[in-house]
XYZ file of C-alpha atoms in Angstrom:
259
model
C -7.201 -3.233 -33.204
C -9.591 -3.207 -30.078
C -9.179 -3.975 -26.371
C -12.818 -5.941 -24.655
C -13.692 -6.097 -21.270
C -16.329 -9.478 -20.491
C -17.942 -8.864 -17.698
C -20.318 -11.403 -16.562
C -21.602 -11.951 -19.946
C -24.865 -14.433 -19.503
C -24.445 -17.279 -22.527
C -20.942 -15.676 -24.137
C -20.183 -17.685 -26.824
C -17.989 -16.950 -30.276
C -18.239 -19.122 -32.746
C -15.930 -21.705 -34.644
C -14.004 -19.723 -36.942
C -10.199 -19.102 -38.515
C -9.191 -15.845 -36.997
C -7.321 -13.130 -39.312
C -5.802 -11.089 -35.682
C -3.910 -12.409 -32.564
C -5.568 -12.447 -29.704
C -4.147 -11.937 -26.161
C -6.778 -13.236 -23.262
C -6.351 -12.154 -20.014
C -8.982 -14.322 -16.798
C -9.671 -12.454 -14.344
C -12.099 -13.806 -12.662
C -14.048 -17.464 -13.292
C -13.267 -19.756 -16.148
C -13.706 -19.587 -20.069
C -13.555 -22.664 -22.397
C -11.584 -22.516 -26.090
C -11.659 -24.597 -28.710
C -8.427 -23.862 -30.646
C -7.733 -25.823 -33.887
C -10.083 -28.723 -33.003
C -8.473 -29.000 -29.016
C -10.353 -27.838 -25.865
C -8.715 -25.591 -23.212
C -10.262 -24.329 -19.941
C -8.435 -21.470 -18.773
C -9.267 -19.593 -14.769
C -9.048 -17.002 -13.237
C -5.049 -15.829 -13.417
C -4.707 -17.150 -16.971
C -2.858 -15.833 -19.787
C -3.437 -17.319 -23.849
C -1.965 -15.928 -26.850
C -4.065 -17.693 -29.880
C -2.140 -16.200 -33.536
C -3.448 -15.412 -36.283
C -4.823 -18.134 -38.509
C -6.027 -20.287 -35.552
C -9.361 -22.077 -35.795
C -10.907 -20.718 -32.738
C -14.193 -20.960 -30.294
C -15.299 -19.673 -26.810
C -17.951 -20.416 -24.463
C -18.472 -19.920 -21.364
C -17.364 -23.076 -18.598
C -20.378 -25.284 -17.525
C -22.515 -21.701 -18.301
C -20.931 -19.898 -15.991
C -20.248 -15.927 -16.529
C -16.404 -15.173 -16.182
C -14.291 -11.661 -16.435
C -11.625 -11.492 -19.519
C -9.858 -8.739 -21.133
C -9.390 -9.953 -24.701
C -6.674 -7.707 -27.080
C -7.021 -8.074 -30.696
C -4.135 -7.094 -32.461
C -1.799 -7.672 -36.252
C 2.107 -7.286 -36.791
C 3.590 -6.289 -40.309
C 3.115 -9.144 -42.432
C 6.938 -10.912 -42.184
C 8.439 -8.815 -39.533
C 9.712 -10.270 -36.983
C 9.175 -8.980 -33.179
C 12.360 -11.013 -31.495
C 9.052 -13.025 -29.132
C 9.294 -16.216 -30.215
C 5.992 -17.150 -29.725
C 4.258 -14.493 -31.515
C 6.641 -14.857 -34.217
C 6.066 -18.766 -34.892
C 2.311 -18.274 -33.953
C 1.892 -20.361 -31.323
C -0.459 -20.758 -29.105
C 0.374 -20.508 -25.593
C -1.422 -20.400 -22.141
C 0.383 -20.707 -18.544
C 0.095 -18.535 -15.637
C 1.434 -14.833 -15.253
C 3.164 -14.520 -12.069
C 2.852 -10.522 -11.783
C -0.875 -10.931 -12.663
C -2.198 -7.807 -10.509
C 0.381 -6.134 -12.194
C -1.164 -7.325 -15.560
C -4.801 -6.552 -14.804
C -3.849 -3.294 -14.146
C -2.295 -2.757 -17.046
C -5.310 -4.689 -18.965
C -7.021 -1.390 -17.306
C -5.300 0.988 -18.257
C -4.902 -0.859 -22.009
C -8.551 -1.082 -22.161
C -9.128 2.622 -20.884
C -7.227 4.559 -23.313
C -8.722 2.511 -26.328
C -11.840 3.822 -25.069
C -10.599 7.220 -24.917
C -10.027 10.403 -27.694
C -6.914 11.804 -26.177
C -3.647 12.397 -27.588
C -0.943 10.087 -28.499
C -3.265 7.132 -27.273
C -2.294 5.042 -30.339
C 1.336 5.385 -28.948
C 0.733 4.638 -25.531
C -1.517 1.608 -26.741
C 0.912 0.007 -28.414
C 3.679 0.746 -25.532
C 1.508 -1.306 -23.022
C 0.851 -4.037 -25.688
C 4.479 -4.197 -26.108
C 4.701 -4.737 -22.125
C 2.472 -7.121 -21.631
C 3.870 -9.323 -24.613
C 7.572 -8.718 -23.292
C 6.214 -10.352 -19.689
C 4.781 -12.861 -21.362
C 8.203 -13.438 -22.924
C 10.276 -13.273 -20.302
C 8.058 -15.378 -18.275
C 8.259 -18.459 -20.719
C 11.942 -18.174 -20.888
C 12.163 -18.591 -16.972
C 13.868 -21.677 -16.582
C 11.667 -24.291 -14.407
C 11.273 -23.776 -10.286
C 11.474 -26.459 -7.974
C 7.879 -27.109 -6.691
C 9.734 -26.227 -3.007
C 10.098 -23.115 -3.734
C 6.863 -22.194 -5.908
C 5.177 -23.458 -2.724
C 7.341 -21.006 -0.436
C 6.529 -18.280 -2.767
C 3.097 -18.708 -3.042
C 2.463 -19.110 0.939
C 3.926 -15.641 0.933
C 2.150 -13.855 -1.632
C -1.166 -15.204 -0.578
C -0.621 -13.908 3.170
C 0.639 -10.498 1.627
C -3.270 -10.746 -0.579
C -4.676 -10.997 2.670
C -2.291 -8.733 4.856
C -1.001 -6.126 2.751
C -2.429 -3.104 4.571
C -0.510 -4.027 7.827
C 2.542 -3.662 8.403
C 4.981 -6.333 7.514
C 8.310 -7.241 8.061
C 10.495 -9.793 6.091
C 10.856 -11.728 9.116
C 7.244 -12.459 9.565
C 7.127 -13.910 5.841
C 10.114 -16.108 6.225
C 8.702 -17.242 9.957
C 5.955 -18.330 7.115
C 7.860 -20.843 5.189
C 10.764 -21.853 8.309
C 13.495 -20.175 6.702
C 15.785 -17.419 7.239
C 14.699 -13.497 5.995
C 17.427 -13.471 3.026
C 16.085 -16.837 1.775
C 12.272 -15.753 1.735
C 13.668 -12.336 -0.187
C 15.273 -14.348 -2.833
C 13.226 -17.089 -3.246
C 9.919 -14.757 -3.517
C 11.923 -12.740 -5.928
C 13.164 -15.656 -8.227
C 9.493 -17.095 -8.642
C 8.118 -13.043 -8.469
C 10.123 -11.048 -9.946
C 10.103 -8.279 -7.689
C 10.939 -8.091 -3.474
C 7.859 -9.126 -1.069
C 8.204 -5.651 0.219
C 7.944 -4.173 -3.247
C 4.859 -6.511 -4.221
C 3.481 -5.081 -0.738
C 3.255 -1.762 -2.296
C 2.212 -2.765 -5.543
C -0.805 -4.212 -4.465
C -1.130 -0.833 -2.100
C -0.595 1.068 -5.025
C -3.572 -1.060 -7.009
C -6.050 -0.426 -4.250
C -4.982 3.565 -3.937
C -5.925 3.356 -7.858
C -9.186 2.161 -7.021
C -9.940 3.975 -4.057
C -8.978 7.436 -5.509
C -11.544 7.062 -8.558
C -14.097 4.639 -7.299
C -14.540 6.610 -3.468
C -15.118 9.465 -1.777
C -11.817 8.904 0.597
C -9.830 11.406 1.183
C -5.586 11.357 -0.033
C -5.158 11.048 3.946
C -7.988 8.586 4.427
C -6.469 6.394 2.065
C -2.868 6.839 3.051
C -3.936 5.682 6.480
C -6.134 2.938 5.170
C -3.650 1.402 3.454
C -1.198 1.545 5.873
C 0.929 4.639 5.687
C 0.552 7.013 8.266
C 3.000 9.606 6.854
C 0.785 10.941 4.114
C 4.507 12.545 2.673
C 5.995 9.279 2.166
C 2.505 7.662 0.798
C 2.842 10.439 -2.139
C 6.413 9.085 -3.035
C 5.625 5.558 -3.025
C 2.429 6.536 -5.007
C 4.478 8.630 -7.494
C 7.238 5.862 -7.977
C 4.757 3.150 -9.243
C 1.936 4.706 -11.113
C 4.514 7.878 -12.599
C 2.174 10.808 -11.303
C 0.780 12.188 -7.889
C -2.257 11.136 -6.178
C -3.925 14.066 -7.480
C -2.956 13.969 -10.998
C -4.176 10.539 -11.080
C -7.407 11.657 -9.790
C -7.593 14.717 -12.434
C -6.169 11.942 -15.543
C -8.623 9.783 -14.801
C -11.745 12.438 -13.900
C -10.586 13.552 -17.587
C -10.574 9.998 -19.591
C -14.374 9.521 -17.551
C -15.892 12.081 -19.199
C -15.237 10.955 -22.612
């Protein structure tokens, strides 16, 4: 039905009401309070909810503070069933998203072509819905971690937020957490679901996004910037995660900014 962006909204509020859409709520930065049928929830920064249809719902923001969301609205068939249990029992749900930069982005990208008037956008709309509810699902049928190794995987991924332009090795992330290199892959892939190395470039790949449409860097500059000093192999790992070159991105999204 629609795809918001709240940015910093001063005194956001909606009021107590029964819903008739689901609504998918993505945090991306700060915290939001919800009442849903008559129980409070504060959700951060990171935060996923799913509140179905029919729920008795209110927002506001936390203690006054602004906060980022991306909010999906959306309906199924009346009576068909999607094989996700929780959208097909209605229930609400809120936990973390491991692969949340992976999310955002595709939040962006959601919330971009809604915006948009080119072709086939209700198609590829509904294809990154699908995606982000199929995470979701396979997410909450993860069987629980031991805290151990949440806390291993965490230690790594939050020196690979603060180190992923350099150049890393898997021994430096297992030197991290005392344990050997094979362990650290595994473990950071069980809680993850991708390699460290491949979460490296992910996050590489995220920043090119943003550097190629928000700067005035060059393809090189950035390939250097970020760490890969053959500009050749920067254009493969480029075209392997985001599907297109460096410059078609550039020329995609030049196009879907002048709408």
């Amino acid at each position: 039905m629609s795809v918001n962006f709240d940015h910093n909204i001063p005194d956001w509020r909606t009021q107590l009401e029964t819903i008739p859409y689901n609504v998918l709520v993505v945090v991306r930065e700060g915290q939001v309070r919800y009442e849903i049928n008559g129980q409070v929830t504060d959700a951060e920064a990171g935060d996923v909810l799913f509140i179905p249809r029919g729920a008795r719902r209110a927002g506001e923001n936390l203690s006054g503070i602004p906060h980022q969301k991306h909010t999906v609205l959306f309906t199924c068939e009346p009576g068909a069933k999607t094989g996700i249990p929780f959208l097909d029992q209605g229930q609400f749900v809120r936990f973390r998203l491991s692969p949340i930069e992976y999310a955002f982005h595709r939040c962006d990208k959601l919330y971009e072509e809604m915006r948009g008037g080119r072709s086939y956008r209700s198609i590829i709309c509904l294809g990154i819905l699908q995606e982000l509810l199929g995470m979701i699902a396979r997410e909450l049928d993860k069987p629980a971690l031991a805290p151990i190794k949440l806390k291993y995987a965490d230690t790594m991924k939050d020196f690979l937020l603060e180190h992923y332009r350099e150049q890393i090795e898997i021994t430096r992330l297992a030197a991290l957490i005392g344990r050997s290199p094979s362990y650290a892959s595994a473990v950071f892939k069980e809680v993850h679901g991708r390699s460290p190395i491949r979460y490296m470039h992910q996050l590489r790949m995220l920043e090119a996004c943003s550097l190629l449409l928000g700067s005035d860097m060059t393809v090189v500059g950035i390939s250097q910037y970020l760490g890969y000093y053959d500009t050749s192999y920067f254009h493969r790992v480029f075209k392997k995660h985001c599907g297109q070159s460096p410059t078609e991105y550039v020329a995609q999204g030049s196009a879907s900014i002048s709408w």
